[in-house]
């Protein structure tokens, strides 16, 4: 398991996987729609083999799939989800797995999302559809379900660049968070131990925080107050019914408990929220604010 293709290679998660694999002597093919971007150039400088391509043109990737042992499959994020975008994602994911099966890829690691199985009740064709297809196929493979990315706090939708914390989640519901670098590390561990992980689904996340706890941590680290803006559920329904139903699910049921003991047997230390803020987050938030001013 030495030659790995990483899709979405210039994204937060994909690039974390690429860099981690390169550091551990894997040969990495980085799939990107724009190999001339600065992010793609950084991957190339680190030693990745850039491949221009798009999972929507699966057949165009046939020769590439023949060259690799493993596939890290992460699909492009959709910020305003709908029944149509869910179905399209499921279709692309399954088509990609079929090609991996046809071209003899030895192991596929699919990155899904925490709680994908619970979302299946109101998203009948989505990430859980892809998970089931992979694990029921003839391929060797595994699924990881990352929790909310700490890096998502840097997106404009959270408003930190403007001194706000815009929160769409239930105010008192604690959820798990993960740094994307930790996803990269865990993915590398899985590729190094593919036999032990074959057929497994791993929920991957760290300590639970409520939105108000995240706010307090941000205020402490920035040493200033931040406006807490709670987005009403009605407003979420106007933007995206599927996302609103996800928020309702989190409020009513929460996520299933993460098996921290299992994670710790393979990766003893995940990045803590405070540690991430100290090393990466606060600097990036200040950069956002300087850009807005």
C-alpha atoms as a printed R data frame, in Angstrom:
    type eleno elety resid chain resno       x      y       z
1   ATOM     1    CA   UNK     A     1   0.000  0.000   0.000
2   ATOM     2    CA   UNK     A     2   2.418  2.630  -1.256
3   ATOM     3    CA   UNK     A     3   0.718  4.523  -4.079
4   ATOM     4    CA   UNK     A     4  -2.337  6.452  -2.910
5   ATOM     5    CA   UNK     A     5  -4.723  8.637  -4.883
6   ATOM     6    CA   UNK     A     6  -6.277 11.443  -2.816
7   ATOM     7    CA   UNK     A     7  -9.361 13.170  -4.211
8   ATOM     8    CA   UNK     A     8 -10.208 16.734  -3.210
9   ATOM     9    CA   UNK     A     9  -6.480 17.129  -2.663
10  ATOM    10    CA   UNK     A    10  -6.412 20.917  -2.327
11  ATOM    11    CA   UNK     A    11  -9.231 21.022   0.227
12  ATOM    12    CA   UNK     A    12  -8.632 21.212   3.984
13  ATOM    13    CA   UNK     A    13  -9.134 17.503   4.558
14  ATOM    14    CA   UNK     A    14  -7.588 16.231   1.327
15  ATOM    15    CA   UNK     A    15  -4.434 18.321   1.689
16  ATOM    16    CA   UNK     A    16  -3.994 17.155   5.288
17  ATOM    17    CA   UNK     A    17  -4.080 13.555   4.043
18  ATOM    18    CA   UNK     A    18  -1.640 14.311   1.195
19  ATOM    19    CA   UNK     A    19   0.943 15.965   3.451
20  ATOM    20    CA   UNK     A    20   0.706 13.234   6.082
21  ATOM    21    CA   UNK     A    21   1.132 10.453   3.526
22  ATOM    22    CA   UNK     A    22   4.094 12.218   1.914
23  ATOM    23    CA   UNK     A    23   5.787 12.589   5.312
24  ATOM    24    CA   UNK     A    24   5.488  8.831   5.722
25  ATOM    25    CA   UNK     A    25   7.026  7.822   2.385
26  ATOM    26    CA   UNK     A    26   3.868  7.149   0.396
27  ATOM    27    CA   UNK     A    27   3.751  8.056  -3.277
28  ATOM    28    CA   UNK     A    28   0.767 10.368  -3.544
29  ATOM    29    CA   UNK     A    29  -1.322 11.278  -6.574
30  ATOM    30    CA   UNK     A    30  -3.264 14.459  -5.806
31  ATOM    31    CA   UNK     A    31  -6.458 14.909  -7.809
32  ATOM    32    CA   UNK     A    32  -7.432 18.532  -8.359
33  ATOM    33    CA   UNK     A    33  -9.565 20.454 -10.807
34  ATOM    34    CA   UNK     A    34  -7.012 23.272 -10.855
35  ATOM    35    CA   UNK     A    35  -3.374 22.109 -10.784
36  ATOM    36    CA   UNK     A    36  -2.236 25.727 -11.331
37  ATOM    37    CA   UNK     A    37  -3.615 26.999  -8.016
38  ATOM    38    CA   UNK     A    38  -1.266 28.013  -5.188
39  ATOM    39    CA   UNK     A    39  -2.585 25.164  -3.025
40  ATOM    40    CA   UNK     A    40  -1.864 22.643  -5.766
41  ATOM    41    CA   UNK     A    41   1.586 24.133  -6.280
42  ATOM    42    CA   UNK     A    42   2.325 23.679  -2.559
43  ATOM    43    CA   UNK     A    43   1.353 20.006  -2.807
44  ATOM    44    CA   UNK     A    44   3.642 19.586  -5.805
45  ATOM    45    CA   UNK     A    45   6.547 21.221  -3.947
46  ATOM    46    CA   UNK     A    46   5.964 18.796  -1.070
47  ATOM    47    CA   UNK     A    47   6.334 15.857  -3.471
48  ATOM    48    CA   UNK     A    48   2.804 15.026  -4.627
49  ATOM    49    CA   UNK     A    49   2.093 14.072  -8.244
50  ATOM    50    CA   UNK     A    50  -0.612 16.477  -9.409
51  ATOM    51    CA   UNK     A    51  -3.387 15.057 -11.561
52  ATOM    52    CA   UNK     A    52  -5.896 17.359 -13.230
53  ATOM    53    CA   UNK     A    53  -9.312 15.782 -13.115
54  ATOM    54    CA   UNK     A    54 -12.821 15.716 -11.746
55  ATOM    55    CA   UNK     A    55 -14.790 12.880 -10.173
56  ATOM    56    CA   UNK     A    56 -17.749 13.900 -12.315
57  ATOM    57    CA   UNK     A    57 -15.727 12.581 -15.267
58  ATOM    58    CA   UNK     A    58 -15.050  9.213 -13.678
59  ATOM    59    CA   UNK     A    59 -14.188  7.392 -16.896
60  ATOM    60    CA   UNK     A    60 -11.454  9.934 -17.596
61  ATOM    61    CA   UNK     A    61  -9.708  8.627 -14.481
62  ATOM    62    CA   UNK     A    62  -9.552  4.966 -15.574
63  ATOM    63    CA   UNK     A    63  -5.825  4.915 -16.371
64  ATOM    64    CA   UNK     A    64  -4.987  6.760 -13.163
65  ATOM    65    CA   UNK     A    65  -6.918  4.223 -11.068
66  ATOM    66    CA   UNK     A    66  -4.796  1.438 -12.565
67  ATOM    67    CA   UNK     A    67  -1.635  3.065 -11.207
68  ATOM    68    CA   UNK     A    68  -2.529  3.216  -7.498
69  ATOM    69    CA   UNK     A    69  -2.885  0.783  -4.603
70  ATOM    70    CA   UNK     A    70  -5.223  2.856  -2.490
71  ATOM    71    CA   UNK     A    71  -7.855  5.572  -2.816
72  ATOM    72    CA   UNK     A    72  -8.749  8.247  -0.286
73  ATOM    73    CA   UNK     A    73 -12.219  9.290  -1.372
74  ATOM    74    CA   UNK     A    74 -13.560 12.613  -0.144
75  ATOM    75    CA   UNK     A    75 -16.226 14.347  -2.187
76  ATOM    76    CA   UNK     A    76 -16.468 18.125  -2.712
77  ATOM    77    CA   UNK     A    77 -18.389 19.990   0.020
78  ATOM    78    CA   UNK     A    78 -21.839 21.349  -0.761
79  ATOM    79    CA   UNK     A    79 -22.659 24.454   1.257
80  ATOM    80    CA   UNK     A    80 -26.365 24.671   0.382
81  ATOM    81    CA   UNK     A    81 -27.577 21.082   0.314
82  ATOM    82    CA   UNK     A    82 -30.764 19.738  -1.213
83  ATOM    83    CA   UNK     A    83 -32.300 16.429  -2.311
84  ATOM    84    CA   UNK     A    84 -30.710 17.010  -5.743
85  ATOM    85    CA   UNK     A    85 -27.195 17.702  -4.419
86  ATOM    86    CA   UNK     A    86 -27.438 14.684  -2.075
87  ATOM    87    CA   UNK     A    87 -28.435 12.379  -4.927
88  ATOM    88    CA   UNK     A    88 -25.680 13.731  -7.152
89  ATOM    89    CA   UNK     A    89 -23.089 13.124  -4.419
90  ATOM    90    CA   UNK     A    90 -24.298  9.551  -3.897
91  ATOM    91    CA   UNK     A    91 -24.168  8.925  -7.643
92  ATOM    92    CA   UNK     A    92 -20.592 10.257  -7.991
93  ATOM    93    CA   UNK     A    93 -19.401  8.322  -4.936
94  ATOM    94    CA   UNK     A    94 -20.845  5.018  -6.131
95  ATOM    95    CA   UNK     A    95 -19.546  5.548  -9.661
96  ATOM    96    CA   UNK     A    96 -16.056  6.172  -8.267
97  ATOM    97    CA   UNK     A    97 -16.178  3.021  -6.140
98  ATOM    98    CA   UNK     A    98 -17.337  0.988  -9.150
99  ATOM    99    CA   UNK     A    99 -14.335  2.245 -11.116
100 ATOM   100    CA   UNK     A   100 -12.000  1.379  -8.218
101 ATOM   101    CA   UNK     A   101 -13.496 -2.118  -8.216
102 ATOM   102    CA   UNK     A   102 -13.099 -2.460 -11.979
103 ATOM   103    CA   UNK     A   103  -9.491 -1.205 -12.031
104 ATOM   104    CA   UNK     A   104  -8.315 -3.368  -9.135
105 ATOM   105    CA   UNK     A   105  -7.586 -0.789  -6.442
106 ATOM   106    CA   UNK     A   106  -6.604 -2.712  -3.319
107 ATOM   107    CA   UNK     A   107  -8.143 -0.494  -0.636
108 ATOM   108    CA   UNK     A   108 -10.601  2.415  -0.541
109 ATOM   109    CA   UNK     A   109 -10.894  4.708   2.456
110 ATOM   110    CA   UNK     A   110 -14.063  6.777   2.189
111 ATOM   111    CA   UNK     A   111 -14.452  9.908   4.297
112 ATOM   112    CA   UNK     A   112 -18.092 10.382   5.205
113 ATOM   113    CA   UNK     A   113 -19.509 12.484   8.036
114 ATOM   114    CA   UNK     A   114 -20.425 11.888  11.678
115 ATOM   115    CA   UNK     A   115 -24.019 10.712  12.041
116 ATOM   116    CA   UNK     A   116 -24.413  9.758   8.368
117 ATOM   117    CA   UNK     A   117 -26.454  6.697   9.358
118 ATOM   118    CA   UNK     A   118 -28.932  8.818  11.356
119 ATOM   119    CA   UNK     A   119 -29.260 11.262   8.471
120 ATOM   120    CA   UNK     A   120 -30.370  8.362   6.292
121 ATOM   121    CA   UNK     A   121 -33.932  8.865   7.602
122 ATOM   122    CA   UNK     A   122 -34.265 12.213   5.821
123 ATOM   123    CA   UNK     A   123 -31.423 11.920   3.298
124 ATOM   124    CA   UNK     A   124 -32.124  8.514   1.690
125 ATOM   125    CA   UNK     A   125 -29.444  8.972  -0.984
126 ATOM   126    CA   UNK     A   126 -26.409 10.587   0.579
127 ATOM   127    CA   UNK     A   127 -23.152  9.661   2.279
128 ATOM   128    CA   UNK     A   128 -24.550  6.597   4.086
129 ATOM   129    CA   UNK     A   129 -25.579  5.262   0.658
130 ATOM   130    CA   UNK     A   130 -21.934  5.457  -0.434
131 ATOM   131    CA   UNK     A   131 -20.728  3.830   2.799
132 ATOM   132    CA   UNK     A   132 -23.044  0.869   2.348
133 ATOM   133    CA   UNK     A   133 -22.091  0.449  -1.293
134 ATOM   134    CA   UNK     A   134 -18.375  0.389  -0.440
135 ATOM   135    CA   UNK     A   135 -18.652 -2.040   2.465
136 ATOM   136    CA   UNK     A   136 -20.947 -4.369   0.493
137 ATOM   137    CA   UNK     A   137 -18.691 -4.322  -2.596
138 ATOM   138    CA   UNK     A   138 -15.899 -6.770  -3.381
139 ATOM   139    CA   UNK     A   139 -13.337 -4.113  -2.450
140 ATOM   140    CA   UNK     A   140 -11.246 -3.981   0.679
141 ATOM   141    CA   UNK     A   141 -12.121 -0.730   2.381
142 ATOM   142    CA   UNK     A   142 -13.092  1.295   5.414
143 ATOM   143    CA   UNK     A   143 -15.095  4.387   6.333
144 ATOM   144    CA   UNK     A   144 -14.169  7.267   8.580
145 ATOM   145    CA   UNK     A   145 -16.806  9.699   9.790
146 ATOM   146    CA   UNK     A   146 -15.110 12.912  10.915
147 ATOM   147    CA   UNK     A   147 -16.809 15.264  13.354
148 ATOM   148    CA   UNK     A   148 -17.141 19.016  12.724
149 ATOM   149    CA   UNK     A   149 -13.885 20.524  11.506
150 ATOM   150    CA   UNK     A   150 -12.291 23.117  13.766
151 ATOM   151    CA   UNK     A   151 -11.204 24.823  10.528
152 ATOM   152    CA   UNK     A   152 -14.865 25.412   9.619
153 ATOM   153    CA   UNK     A   153 -14.874 28.218  12.187
154 ATOM   154    CA   UNK     A   154 -12.766 30.180   9.700
155 ATOM   155    CA   UNK     A   155 -15.510 30.101   7.058
156 ATOM   156    CA   UNK     A   156 -17.413 33.381   6.478
157 ATOM   157    CA   UNK     A   157 -20.631 31.667   7.585
158 ATOM   158    CA   UNK     A   158 -19.379 31.693  11.204
159 ATOM   159    CA   UNK     A   159 -18.734 35.450  11.101
160 ATOM   160    CA   UNK     A   160 -15.571 35.479  13.236
161 ATOM   161    CA   UNK     A   161 -13.905 37.878  10.811
162 ATOM   162    CA   UNK     A   162 -16.621 40.388  11.720
163 ATOM   163    CA   UNK     A   163 -16.454 39.827  15.468
164 ATOM   164    CA   UNK     A   164 -19.505 37.554  15.541
165 ATOM   165    CA   UNK     A   165 -20.095 33.887  16.254
166 ATOM   166    CA   UNK     A   166 -23.002 32.864  14.043
167 ATOM   167    CA   UNK     A   167 -24.334 29.601  15.402
168 ATOM   168    CA   UNK     A   168 -26.787 27.393  13.478
169 ATOM   169    CA   UNK     A   169 -26.713 24.515  15.990
170 ATOM   170    CA   UNK     A   170 -28.839 23.996  19.108
171 ATOM   171    CA   UNK     A   171 -27.368 26.334  21.714
172 ATOM   172    CA   UNK     A   172 -26.931 23.815  24.532
173 ATOM   173    CA   UNK     A   173 -26.116 20.693  22.486
174 ATOM   174    CA   UNK     A   174 -22.503 19.553  22.716
175 ATOM   175    CA   UNK     A   175 -20.883 18.174  19.579
176 ATOM   176    CA   UNK     A   176 -17.478 16.722  18.786
177 ATOM   177    CA   UNK     A   177 -14.784 18.639  16.894
178 ATOM   178    CA   UNK     A   178 -11.719 17.482  14.965
179 ATOM   179    CA   UNK     A   179  -8.670 19.200  13.458
180 ATOM   180    CA   UNK     A   180  -8.168 18.261   9.810
181 ATOM   181    CA   UNK     A   181  -4.518 17.403  10.489
182 ATOM   182    CA   UNK     A   182  -5.781 14.637  12.771
183 ATOM   183    CA   UNK     A   183  -7.924 13.280   9.939
184 ATOM   184    CA   UNK     A   184  -4.765 13.157   7.817
185 ATOM   185    CA   UNK     A   185  -2.898 11.285  10.533
186 ATOM   186    CA   UNK     A   186  -5.683  8.763  11.089
187 ATOM   187    CA   UNK     A   187  -6.041  8.187   7.351
188 ATOM   188    CA   UNK     A   188  -2.322  7.434   7.120
189 ATOM   189    CA   UNK     A   189  -2.629  4.974  10.015
190 ATOM   190    CA   UNK     A   190  -5.484  3.197   8.237
191 ATOM   191    CA   UNK     A   191  -3.504  2.875   4.999
192 ATOM   192    CA   UNK     A   192  -0.559  1.485   6.974
193 ATOM   193    CA   UNK     A   193  -2.856 -1.058   8.690
194 ATOM   194    CA   UNK     A   194  -5.419 -1.707   5.969
195 ATOM   195    CA   UNK     A   195  -5.957 -5.344   6.914
196 ATOM   196    CA   UNK     A   196  -6.924 -4.428  10.496
197 ATOM   197    CA   UNK     A   197  -9.314 -1.699   9.331
198 ATOM   198    CA   UNK     A   198 -10.933 -3.560   6.453
199 ATOM   199    CA   UNK     A   199 -14.722 -3.432   6.789
200 ATOM   200    CA   UNK     A   200 -14.640 -0.997   9.714
201 ATOM   201    CA   UNK     A   201 -16.483  2.297  10.178
202 ATOM   202    CA   UNK     A   202 -14.759  4.723  12.551
203 ATOM   203    CA   UNK     A   203 -16.400  7.800  14.083
204 ATOM   204    CA   UNK     A   204 -13.525 10.261  14.435
205 ATOM   205    CA   UNK     A   205 -13.734 13.234  16.764
206 ATOM   206    CA   UNK     A   206 -12.504 14.743  19.996
207 ATOM   207    CA   UNK     A   207 -13.939 16.389  23.093
208 ATOM   208    CA   UNK     A   208 -17.517 17.675  23.093
209 ATOM   209    CA   UNK     A   209 -18.244 21.402  23.192
210 ATOM   210    CA   UNK     A   210 -21.520 23.325  23.220
211 ATOM   211    CA   UNK     A   211 -21.658 26.477  21.064
212 ATOM   212    CA   UNK     A   212 -21.493 28.620  24.208
213 ATOM   213    CA   UNK     A   213 -18.351 26.767  25.356
214 ATOM   214    CA   UNK     A   214 -16.775 27.388  21.945
215 ATOM   215    CA   UNK     A   215 -17.710 31.073  22.288
216 ATOM   216    CA   UNK     A   216 -16.090 31.341  25.734
217 ATOM   217    CA   UNK     A   217 -12.922 29.717  24.450
218 ATOM   218    CA   UNK     A   218 -12.778 32.114  21.501
219 ATOM   219    CA   UNK     A   219 -13.339 35.148  23.721
220 ATOM   220    CA   UNK     A   220 -10.634 33.976  26.108
221 ATOM   221    CA   UNK     A   221  -8.077 33.448  23.348
222 ATOM   222    CA   UNK     A   222  -8.919 36.677  21.507
223 ATOM   223    CA   UNK     A   223  -9.228 38.582  24.782
224 ATOM   224    CA   UNK     A   224 -12.366 40.392  23.653
225 ATOM   225    CA   UNK     A   225 -16.160 39.882  23.562
226 ATOM   226    CA   UNK     A   226 -17.788 38.290  20.521
227 ATOM   227    CA   UNK     A   227 -21.429 38.730  19.522
228 ATOM   228    CA   UNK     A   228 -23.296 35.414  19.747
229 ATOM   229    CA   UNK     A   229 -25.835 35.169  16.924
230 ATOM   230    CA   UNK     A   230 -28.238 32.225  17.146
231 ATOM   231    CA   UNK     A   231 -29.746 31.383  13.754
232 ATOM   232    CA   UNK     A   232 -33.451 30.476  14.110
233 ATOM   233    CA   UNK     A   233 -34.493 27.088  12.774
234 ATOM   234    CA   UNK     A   234 -37.035 28.828  10.512
235 ATOM   235    CA   UNK     A   235 -34.220 30.724   8.786
236 ATOM   236    CA   UNK     A   236 -32.300 27.470   8.256
237 ATOM   237    CA   UNK     A   237 -35.369 25.915   6.606
238 ATOM   238    CA   UNK     A   238 -35.511 28.848   4.203
239 ATOM   239    CA   UNK     A   239 -31.869 28.312   3.278
240 ATOM   240    CA   UNK     A   240 -31.712 24.497   3.133
241 ATOM   241    CA   UNK     A   241 -34.338 22.020   4.301
242 ATOM   242    CA   UNK     A   242 -31.821 19.174   4.539
243 ATOM   243    CA   UNK     A   243 -29.454 21.212   6.729
244 ATOM   244    CA   UNK     A   244 -32.352 22.353   8.913
245 ATOM   245    CA   UNK     A   245 -33.413 18.726   9.421
246 ATOM   246    CA   UNK     A   246 -29.829 17.861  10.373
247 ATOM   247    CA   UNK     A   247 -29.864 20.608  13.012
248 ATOM   248    CA   UNK     A   248 -33.193 19.300  14.314
249 ATOM   249    CA   UNK     A   249 -31.762 15.788  14.501
250 ATOM   250    CA   UNK     A   250 -28.741 17.003  16.462
251 ATOM   251    CA   UNK     A   251 -31.019 18.868  18.874
252 ATOM   252    CA   UNK     A   252 -33.429 15.976  19.376
253 ATOM   253    CA   UNK     A   253 -31.071 12.984  19.374
254 ATOM   254    CA   UNK     A   254 -27.483 14.190  19.311
255 ATOM   255    CA   UNK     A   255 -24.759 12.021  17.844
256 ATOM   256    CA   UNK     A   256 -23.907  8.507  19.001
257 ATOM   257    CA   UNK     A   257 -20.988  8.400  21.485
258 ATOM   258    CA   UNK     A   258 -17.547  8.227  19.889
259 ATOM   259    CA   UNK     A   259 -15.383  5.261  20.867
260 ATOM   260    CA   UNK     A   260 -12.444  7.272  22.210
261 ATOM   261    CA   UNK     A   261 -10.812  4.137  23.567
262 ATOM   262    CA   UNK     A   262 -10.642  2.615  20.078
263 ATOM   263    CA   UNK     A   263  -9.223  5.817  18.592
264 ATOM   264    CA   UNK     A   264  -6.625  6.023  21.359
265 ATOM   265    CA   UNK     A   265  -5.341  2.498  20.617
266 ATOM   266    CA   UNK     A   266  -4.230  3.796  17.209
267 ATOM   267    CA   UNK     A   267  -3.722  7.503  17.840
268 ATOM   268    CA   UNK     A   268  -3.171  8.306  21.505
269 ATOM   269    CA   UNK     A   269  -3.528 12.089  21.177
270 ATOM   270    CA   UNK     A   270  -5.961 14.166  19.182
271 ATOM   271    CA   UNK     A   271  -5.480 17.912  18.838
272 ATOM   272    CA   UNK     A   272  -7.470 19.733  21.537
273 ATOM   273    CA   UNK     A   273  -9.614 22.733  20.678
274 ATOM   274    CA   UNK     A   274  -7.483 25.079  22.785
275 ATOM   275    CA   UNK     A   275  -4.308 23.669  21.238
276 ATOM   276    CA   UNK     A   276  -5.697 24.199  17.729
277 ATOM   277    CA   UNK     A   277  -6.629 27.779  18.543
278 ATOM   278    CA   UNK     A   278  -3.157 28.477  19.960
279 ATOM   279    CA   UNK     A   279  -1.320 26.934  17.015
280 ATOM   280    CA   UNK     A   280  -3.553 27.838  14.079
281 ATOM   281    CA   UNK     A   281  -6.988 29.241  14.800
282 ATOM   282    CA   UNK     A   282  -6.384 32.567  16.537
283 ATOM   283    CA   UNK     A   283  -3.766 33.639  13.997
284 ATOM   284    CA   UNK     A   284  -6.155 32.820  11.136
285 ATOM   285    CA   UNK     A   285  -9.080 34.616  12.803
286 ATOM   286    CA   UNK     A   286  -6.949 37.748  13.247
287 ATOM   287    CA   UNK     A   287  -5.964 37.532   9.578
288 ATOM   288    CA   UNK     A   288  -9.652 37.384   8.643
289 ATOM   289    CA   UNK     A   289 -10.342 40.476  10.691
290 ATOM   290    CA   UNK     A   290  -7.465 42.402   9.164
291 ATOM   291    CA   UNK     A   291  -8.845 41.553   5.697
292 ATOM   292    CA   UNK     A   292 -12.321 42.773   6.659
293 ATOM   293    CA   UNK     A   293 -11.025 46.074   8.052
